[in-house]
Short mmCIF file of C-alpha atoms in Angstrom, two decimals:
data_model
loop_
_atom_site.label_atom_id
_atom_site.label_comp_id
_atom_site.label_asym_id
_atom_site.label_seq_id
_atom_site.Cartn_x
_atom_site.Cartn_y
_atom_site.Cartn_z
CA ARG A 208 54.51 7.58 -10.15
CA GLU A 209 55.20 10.92 -12.38
CA CYS A 210 54.41 13.28 -9.75
CA ASN A 211 56.49 11.34 -7.15
CA ALA A 212 59.65 11.45 -9.60
CA GLY A 213 58.92 15.33 -9.83
CA ALA A 214 57.73 14.92 -13.31
CA ARG A 215 55.52 17.76 -14.65
CA VAL A 216 52.18 17.05 -14.91
CA THR A 217 50.10 17.98 -17.95
CA PRO A 218 46.45 17.76 -19.44
CA SER A 219 47.88 15.19 -21.78
CA SER A 220 49.48 13.09 -19.10
CA ILE A 221 46.48 12.83 -16.87
CA ARG A 222 43.73 12.31 -19.92
CA PRO A 223 44.35 8.46 -20.00
CA TYR A 224 43.48 8.15 -16.37
CA ALA A 225 40.46 10.34 -16.57
CA ASN A 226 39.40 8.06 -19.33
CA LEU A 227 39.97 4.99 -17.32
CA SER A 228 37.77 6.48 -14.54
CA ARG A 229 34.98 7.60 -16.69
CA THR A 230 35.18 3.90 -18.17
CA LEU A 231 35.16 2.19 -14.86
CA ARG A 232 32.23 4.25 -13.50
CA GLY A 233 30.38 3.14 -16.54
CA LEU A 234 31.11 -0.48 -16.06
CA LEU A 235 30.09 -0.22 -12.44
CA THR A 236 26.80 1.58 -13.76
CA ALA A 237 26.18 -1.15 -16.35
CA MET A 238 26.57 -3.64 -13.78
CA ARG A 239 23.70 -2.41 -11.76
CA PRO A 240 20.09 -4.15 -12.62
CA LYS A 241 17.55 -1.71 -13.48
CA LEU A 242 13.96 -1.95 -12.20
CA ALA A 243 10.99 -0.28 -13.72
CA ILE A 244 7.90 0.35 -11.74
CA LEU A 245 4.62 1.05 -13.90
CA VAL A 246 1.92 2.89 -11.60
CA SER A 247 -0.84 5.22 -11.65
CA PHE A 248 -0.87 7.96 -8.88
CA SER A 249 -4.36 9.00 -9.20
CA GLY A 250 -5.22 10.45 -5.53
CA GLN A 251 -4.84 10.01 -1.80
CA GLY A 252 -5.11 6.27 -1.81
CA GLY A 253 -3.00 3.66 0.24
CA VAL A 254 -1.50 2.16 -2.97
CA GLU A 255 0.05 5.45 -3.78
CA ARG A 256 1.62 5.92 -0.43
CA MET A 257 2.56 2.20 -0.44
CA ILE A 258 4.53 2.79 -3.88
CA ALA A 259 6.25 5.99 -2.70
CA ASN A 260 7.43 4.37 0.43
CA LEU A 261 8.59 1.26 -1.67
CA SER A 262 10.51 3.66 -4.12
CA GLN A 263 12.25 5.31 -1.16
CA SER A 264 14.02 2.32 -0.11
CA LEU A 265 14.45 1.16 -3.46
CA ALA A 266 16.33 4.17 -4.63
CA ILE A 267 19.03 3.83 -2.19
CA ALA A 268 19.50 0.10 -3.01
CA PRO A 269 22.30 -0.93 -5.64
CA ILE A 270 19.87 -0.70 -8.51
CA ASP A 271 18.85 1.89 -11.17
CA LEU A 272 14.95 2.90 -10.56
CA ASP A 273 12.69 4.10 -13.23
CA ILE A 274 9.27 4.97 -12.33
CA LEU A 275 6.82 5.17 -15.36
CA LEU A 276 3.75 7.27 -14.03
CA ILE A 277 0.49 6.88 -15.76
CA LYS A 278 -1.15 9.33 -13.81
CA ALA A 279 0.58 12.14 -11.48
CA LYS A 280 -2.05 13.06 -9.10
CA GLY A 281 -2.25 13.65 -5.16
CA PRO A 282 0.16 14.52 -2.31
CA HIS A 283 2.28 11.02 -2.38
CA ILE A 284 3.67 12.14 -5.73
CA ALA A 285 6.16 14.71 -3.56
CA ALA A 286 7.23 11.53 -1.73
CA LEU A 287 8.83 9.95 -4.93
CA PRO A 288 12.55 9.82 -4.23
CA ASP A 289 14.79 12.41 -6.31
CA THR A 290 17.21 9.81 -7.24
CA ALA A 291 14.71 7.73 -9.15
CA ASN A 292 13.91 8.51 -13.05
CA VAL A 293 10.58 9.64 -12.96
CA ILE A 294 8.68 9.38 -16.59
CA HIS A 295 5.80 11.00 -17.04
CA LEU A 296 3.53 8.87 -19.66
CA ARG A 297 1.19 10.97 -21.79
CA ALA A 298 -1.52 8.24 -21.41
CA GLN A 299 -3.76 9.09 -18.68
CA HIS A 300 -5.20 5.44 -18.53
CA SER A 301 -3.24 1.98 -18.41
CA ALA A 302 -4.97 0.61 -21.42
CA THR A 303 -3.59 3.68 -23.71
CA SER A 304 -0.47 3.42 -22.03
CA ILE A 305 0.62 0.32 -24.01
CA PHE A 306 2.69 1.73 -26.88
CA GLU A 307 4.78 3.99 -24.82
CA VAL A 308 5.39 1.01 -22.40
CA ALA A 309 6.55 -1.09 -25.31
CA ARG A 310 8.80 1.78 -26.51
CA TYR A 311 10.07 1.92 -23.16
CA LEU A 312 10.74 -1.72 -23.01
CA ARG A 313 12.53 -1.74 -26.44
CA ARG A 314 14.70 1.15 -25.52
CA GLU A 315 15.86 0.72 -22.00
CA LYS A 316 15.47 -3.17 -21.65
CA PRO A 317 15.24 -3.27 -17.83
CA ASP A 318 16.01 -6.28 -15.82
CA ALA A 319 12.52 -6.27 -14.50
CA LEU A 320 9.29 -4.46 -14.47
CA LEU A 321 6.91 -4.35 -11.65
CA ALA A 322 3.30 -3.37 -12.65
CA ILE A 323 0.92 -1.93 -9.84
CA LYS A 324 -2.76 -3.23 -9.95
CA HIS A 325 -4.70 -5.35 -12.21
CA ARG A 326 -5.02 -3.04 -14.91
CA GLY A 327 -1.38 -1.97 -14.95
CA MET A 328 -0.40 -5.89 -15.05
CA ILE A 329 -2.31 -6.53 -18.20
CA ALA A 330 -1.08 -3.27 -19.87
CA ALA A 331 2.66 -4.32 -18.96
CA LEU A 332 2.16 -7.87 -20.24
CA GLN A 333 0.50 -6.46 -23.74
CA ALA A 334 3.52 -4.07 -23.97
CA ARG A 335 6.20 -6.57 -23.49
CA THR A 336 4.41 -8.67 -26.52
CA LEU A 337 4.20 -5.64 -28.56
CA ALA A 338 7.80 -4.76 -28.05
CA ARG A 339 8.94 -8.26 -28.51
CA THR A 340 11.34 -8.21 -25.49
CA SER A 341 11.73 -10.66 -22.82
CA THR A 342 11.67 -8.39 -19.82
CA PRO A 343 10.51 -10.39 -16.81
CA ILE A 344 7.05 -8.80 -15.73
CA SER A 345 5.84 -8.95 -12.15
CA GLY A 346 2.61 -7.67 -10.50
CA ARG A 347 1.56 -6.27 -7.10
CA LEU A 348 -1.85 -7.01 -5.99
CA GLY A 349 -3.11 -5.36 -3.00
CA THR A 350 -6.83 -6.42 -2.71
CA THR A 351 -8.82 -9.70 -2.26
CA VAL A 352 -10.45 -9.97 -5.84
CA SER A 353 -13.09 -12.09 -5.02
CA ALA A 354 -14.37 -10.28 -2.17
CA ALA A 355 -14.00 -6.75 -3.68
CA LEU A 356 -16.24 -8.38 -6.80
CA ALA A 357 -18.75 -10.50 -4.54
CA ASP A 358 -21.38 -7.74 -5.09
CA LYS A 359 -20.72 -7.10 -8.87
CA SER A 360 -22.89 -8.84 -11.58
CA SER A 361 -22.07 -12.28 -12.40
CA ARG A 362 -21.14 -11.24 -15.94
CA ARG A 363 -18.42 -8.76 -14.35
CA ARG A 364 -17.12 -11.17 -12.05
CA ALA A 365 -16.68 -13.96 -15.03
CA ARG A 366 -15.09 -11.19 -17.46
CA TRP A 367 -12.39 -10.15 -14.61
CA PHE A 368 -11.67 -13.94 -13.59
CA SER A 369 -11.35 -14.66 -17.24
CA THR A 370 -8.79 -12.13 -17.80
CA MET A 371 -6.86 -13.22 -14.56
CA ARG A 372 -6.82 -16.59 -15.83
CA ARG A 373 -5.67 -15.48 -19.17
CA TYR A 374 -2.82 -13.22 -18.35
CA TYR A 375 -1.79 -13.79 -14.69
CA PRO A 376 0.47 -17.00 -15.33
CA LYS A 377 2.54 -14.91 -17.81
CA LEU A 378 3.76 -12.94 -14.87
CA HIS A 379 7.27 -13.74 -13.65
CA ARG A 380 5.99 -13.37 -10.25
CA LEU A 381 2.74 -11.99 -8.57
CA ILE A 382 3.44 -10.32 -5.33
CA ALA A 383 0.63 -10.17 -2.93
CA VAL A 384 0.21 -8.06 0.04
CA SER A 385 -1.03 -10.96 2.30
CA GLN A 386 -1.54 -14.66 2.12
CA GLY A 387 -5.03 -14.10 1.75
CA VAL A 388 -4.78 -12.22 -1.18
CA ALA A 389 -2.30 -14.84 -2.76
CA ASP A 390 -4.66 -17.68 -1.88
CA ASP A 391 -7.35 -15.98 -3.60
CA VAL A 392 -5.34 -15.35 -6.66
CA ILE A 393 -4.14 -18.96 -6.92
CA THR A 394 -7.84 -20.10 -6.51
CA ILE A 395 -9.00 -18.04 -9.15
CA THR A 396 -6.15 -18.40 -11.74
CA GLY A 397 -4.66 -21.82 -11.05
CA MET A 398 -1.24 -20.28 -10.62
CA SER A 399 1.45 -22.49 -8.61
CA ASP A 400 2.47 -21.39 -5.28
CA ARG A 401 5.97 -20.86 -6.53
CA GLN A 402 4.73 -18.08 -8.69
CA VAL A 403 2.78 -16.26 -6.10
CA THR A 404 4.84 -14.67 -3.39
CA VAL A 405 3.79 -12.72 -0.23
CA VAL A 406 5.53 -9.50 0.58
CA ARG A 407 4.25 -7.37 3.34
CA ASN A 408 3.52 -3.74 2.78
CA PRO A 409 5.99 -0.88 3.36
CA THR A 410 3.89 0.62 5.63
CA VAL A 411 6.10 1.77 8.72
CA ASN A 412 8.81 4.11 8.00
CA PRO A 413 10.41 6.83 10.06
CA ALA A 414 8.31 9.75 8.44
CA MET A 415 5.04 8.11 9.84
CA LEU A 416 6.61 7.59 13.33
CA ALA A 417 7.94 11.03 13.29
CA ALA A 418 4.36 12.31 11.87
CA ALA A 419 2.45 10.58 15.01
CA THR A 420 4.07 12.88 17.41
CA LEU A 421 2.87 16.02 16.06
CA PRO A 422 -0.18 17.79 17.66
CA VAL A 423 -3.73 17.42 16.65
CA GLU A 424 -6.24 20.08 17.02
CA HIS A 425 -9.46 18.48 18.28
CA PRO A 426 -11.09 18.87 21.75
CA TRP A 427 -11.81 15.29 22.34
CA LEU A 428 -7.88 14.60 21.89
CA ALA A 429 -6.89 17.26 24.02
CA THR A 430 -7.11 15.41 27.24
CA ASP A 431 -7.49 11.72 28.31
CA ALA A 432 -10.99 12.57 30.30
CA LEU A 433 -12.73 10.32 27.81
CA PRO A 434 -11.57 7.49 25.59
CA VAL A 435 -11.87 7.83 21.82
CA VAL A 436 -12.64 5.24 19.60
CA LEU A 437 -10.99 5.81 16.00
CA GLY A 438 -11.97 4.62 12.59
CA VAL A 439 -10.12 5.72 9.32
CA GLY A 440 -10.78 5.23 5.79
CA ARG A 441 -12.70 6.13 2.90
CA LEU A 442 -16.63 6.55 3.60
CA THR A 443 -17.46 3.61 1.33
CA GLU A 444 -19.42 0.53 1.49
CA GLN A 445 -15.87 -1.28 1.77
CA LYS A 446 -15.05 0.19 5.33
CA ASP A 447 -18.84 -0.73 6.54
CA PHE A 448 -18.77 2.45 9.10
CA PRO A 449 -22.63 1.94 9.40
CA THR A 450 -21.86 -1.19 11.48
CA LEU A 451 -19.02 0.62 13.50
CA LEU A 452 -21.73 3.50 14.27
CA ARG A 453 -24.33 0.89 15.68
CA ALA A 454 -21.66 -1.05 17.52
CA PHE A 455 -20.56 2.49 19.27
CA ALA A 456 -24.08 3.29 20.17
CA GLU A 457 -24.11 0.06 22.23
CA VAL A 458 -20.57 1.05 23.87
CA ALA A 459 -22.23 4.70 24.56
CA LYS A 460 -24.89 2.87 26.49
CA GLN A 461 -22.27 1.37 28.91
CA ARG A 462 -19.33 3.66 28.95
CA ASP A 463 -18.99 7.53 28.44
CA ALA A 464 -16.68 7.62 25.15
CA ARG A 465 -16.21 9.36 21.81
CA LEU A 466 -15.98 8.10 18.33
CA ILE A 467 -13.85 9.64 15.53
CA ILE A 468 -14.07 8.46 11.99
CA LEU A 469 -11.71 10.25 9.40
CA GLY A 470 -12.06 10.16 5.89
CA GLU A 471 -14.22 11.53 3.14
CA GLY A 472 -16.47 9.51 0.67
CA GLN A 473 -20.03 9.30 -0.95
CA LEU A 474 -21.49 7.88 2.43
CA ARG A 475 -20.72 11.03 4.68
CA GLU A 476 -24.33 12.43 4.71
CA ALA A 477 -25.72 9.05 5.02
CA LEU A 478 -23.51 8.22 8.09
CA LEU A 479 -24.44 11.72 9.69
CA GLU A 480 -28.09 11.07 9.53
CA GLN A 481 -27.44 7.51 10.90
CA ALA A 482 -25.37 9.04 13.89
CA ARG A 483 -28.47 11.24 14.45
CA GLN A 484 -31.27 8.60 14.28
CA LEU A 485 -28.89 6.46 16.58
CA GLY A 486 -28.79 9.41 19.33
CA ILE A 487 -25.12 9.65 19.19
CA ALA A 488 -24.65 12.76 16.96
CA ASP A 489 -22.91 14.73 19.89
CA LYS A 490 -20.41 11.90 20.47
CA VAL A 491 -19.22 11.23 16.77
CA ALA A 492 -17.26 13.44 14.84
CA PHE A 493 -16.44 13.29 10.96
CA PRO A 494 -13.32 15.77 10.70
CA GLY A 495 -12.79 14.51 7.18
CA PHE A 496 -9.73 13.55 5.45
CA SER A 497 -6.38 13.86 7.22
CA ASP A 498 -2.91 13.81 5.67
CA ASN A 499 -1.57 12.72 9.29
CA PRO A 500 -3.91 9.99 10.70
CA TRP A 501 -0.97 8.67 12.60
CA ALA A 502 -1.12 11.57 14.95
CA TRP A 503 -4.90 11.08 15.61
CA MET A 504 -4.37 7.31 16.31
CA ARG A 505 -1.62 7.75 18.70
CA ARG A 506 -4.02 9.75 20.91
CA ALA A 507 -7.02 7.12 20.53
CA ALA A 508 -7.68 4.68 23.23
CA VAL A 509 -8.61 1.99 20.55
CA PHE A 510 -8.64 1.76 16.69
CA VAL A 511 -11.45 -0.15 15.00
CA LEU A 512 -11.21 -1.48 11.40
CA SER A 513 -14.80 -2.73 10.57
CA SER A 514 -14.25 -3.33 6.76
CA ARG A 515 -15.93 -5.92 4.67
CA TRP A 516 -12.66 -6.52 2.88
CA GLU A 517 -9.34 -5.31 2.50
CA GLY A 518 -5.97 -6.91 0.96
CA SER A 519 -3.60 -5.73 3.79
CA PRO A 520 -5.20 -3.03 5.97
CA ASN A 521 -2.60 -0.32 6.17
CA THR A 522 -4.56 1.50 9.09
CA LEU A 523 -4.68 -1.27 11.23
CA THR A 524 -1.01 -1.95 10.56
CA GLU A 525 -0.14 1.50 11.40
CA ALA A 526 -2.04 1.58 14.59
CA LEU A 527 -0.19 -1.65 15.74
CA ALA A 528 3.06 0.10 14.91
CA LEU A 529 2.20 3.00 17.29
CA GLY A 530 1.28 0.70 20.16
CA ILE A 531 -2.45 1.32 20.07
CA PRO A 532 -4.91 -1.29 21.12
CA VAL A 533 -6.97 -2.64 18.08
CA VAL A 534 -10.32 -4.22 17.30
CA SER A 535 -11.16 -5.76 14.03
CA THR A 536 -13.66 -7.60 11.73
CA ASP A 537 -12.23 -10.88 10.36
CA CYS A 538 -12.68 -9.80 6.80
CA PRO A 539 -10.85 -11.06 3.72
CA SER A 540 -7.96 -10.56 3.95
CA GLY A 541 -5.07 -9.58 6.05
CA PRO A 542 -6.37 -8.97 9.69
CA ARG A 543 -6.16 -12.35 10.75
CA GLU A 544 -2.45 -12.52 9.70
CA LEU A 545 -1.70 -9.16 11.59
CA LEU A 546 -3.32 -10.42 14.64
CA ASN A 547 -2.10 -13.92 14.74
CA GLY A 548 -5.63 -15.38 14.27
CA GLY A 549 -7.22 -13.21 16.92
CA LYS A 550 -4.53 -13.79 19.69
CA LEU A 551 -2.94 -10.43 19.31
CA ALA A 552 -6.27 -8.68 19.29
CA PRO A 553 -10.06 -9.30 18.77
CA LEU A 554 -11.32 -10.58 15.70
CA VAL A 555 -15.09 -10.35 15.28
CA PRO A 556 -17.19 -11.49 12.46
CA MET A 557 -18.23 -9.02 9.88
CA GLY A 558 -21.44 -7.02 10.29
CA ASP A 559 -21.76 -8.50 13.83
CA ILE A 560 -22.91 -5.39 15.83
CA THR A 561 -23.01 -7.08 19.36
CA ALA A 562 -19.60 -8.93 18.90
CA LEU A 563 -17.88 -5.49 17.72
CA SER A 564 -19.16 -3.59 20.63
CA GLU A 565 -18.20 -6.08 23.27
CA ALA A 566 -14.81 -6.19 21.63
CA ILE A 567 -14.50 -2.45 21.83
CA LEU A 568 -15.78 -2.35 25.58
CA SER A 569 -13.24 -5.37 26.52
CA THR A 570 -10.16 -3.61 24.73
CA LEU A 571 -11.05 -0.40 26.51
CA SER A 572 -11.03 -2.13 30.11
CA ASN A 573 -8.15 -4.48 29.28
CA PRO A 574 -5.66 -2.94 26.67
CA PRO A 575 -2.66 -5.15 25.52
CA GLU A 576 0.95 -4.09 26.09
CA ALA A 577 2.05 -1.70 23.62
CA ALA A 578 5.65 -3.40 23.19
CA THR A 579 3.55 -6.62 22.05
CA LEU A 580 1.56 -4.76 19.26
CA VAL A 581 4.83 -2.91 17.92
CA ASN A 582 6.74 -6.15 17.52
CA ALA A 583 3.96 -7.87 15.54
CA VAL A 584 4.51 -5.73 12.62
CA LYS A 585 8.34 -5.60 12.31
CA ASP A 586 7.89 -7.39 8.88
CA TYR A 587 5.83 -4.10 7.49
CA HIS A 588 8.75 -1.85 7.92
CA GLN A 589 9.94 -0.17 4.76
CA ASP A 590 13.44 -1.34 4.34
CA VAL A 591 12.23 -5.06 5.26
CA SER A 592 9.30 -4.60 2.47
CA ALA A 593 11.98 -3.42 0.00
CA LYS A 594 14.24 -6.20 0.41
CA GLY A 595 11.30 -8.68 -0.03
CA TYR A 596 10.43 -7.21 -3.08
CA LEU A 597 14.00 -7.06 -4.57
CA ASP A 598 14.27 -10.98 -3.53
CA ALA A 599 10.84 -11.67 -5.23
CA LEU A 600 11.96 -10.01 -8.46
CA GLY A 601 15.20 -11.76 -8.78
CA LEU A 602 17.21 -8.46 -8.44
CA ILE A 603 19.12 -9.09 -5.17
CA THR A 604 18.99 -12.33 -3.44
CA SER A 605 19.42 -13.17 0.48
#
């Protein structure tokens, strides 16, 4: 009004409006809920990539995001959003982070804290007790615990289960990556169905889909002359690549094909020796770890998950998102949910060499429609998953 009246505008005349603007901005900021994520980035694992994907979508939601890092190692650190407040803790282990997390809770008073993995949940709950705050603590669990501990000593299983029963019921919400993981937790802890929520992994995003179109330097993928069977994962007992090698040896007796297994791990030399003993060393390749497995997937004729246990297998989800035919073991847990009980793609018993080889041959001969596979994983897209997390944490409702 002063300007319209021709009055002279001076610093003193506009100062009240500037102060009001700052006050309004402060009020709007104060109205935004604050979410803290307690997580350890310790390598190239799927958990780290899932939390980076999740954080990217959470960072553009109407919330303030703090990421408390216990460790900060591996390539996925670079994918954390610049707009998030990343706090590097001095502690290098969940158990030693409790005092720092407690100080954070007292100082910042976030509206919710999401702790990643078992040890992170325990540390967060203990930190809340120490801080004497009422911050709702939720946890994310990405593995079927009873299956993962099946080969461990009875004493270790009992100790782990006892800790779960003691602490998990104190969580505001336990977010499981699959219904199988949720059912397993409920069986172990006795938690109510209302306290355990399934939210699909934020596996599929534009960066992954774009990376899949990039070239791959491998002669077997340069042409479509021979079908390539692909496995991806750490070379450990969990992934059961010995069964995949034996099944592929049976496939190779009936059809000329190649097998590529992407990944590194302690069983590498044993797997190379097994391929030699099976007489398929010239038809199997172990290129090692790739930071772009999706480009390999896109050129494969069939992707095979041979695992003995999972939580929600990201590699299987990614292959489906790229429209690639898949075969999977019916391991606990995740594949049965992803593949609609075997209606979408073959599910075979764990460790069954004959069933796995027959499923691979059948899929090579009669691959399903790509569009059907892509549609099956729509709930695993990054933005859909992020909304599910915000709903579960009570920060934003539908």
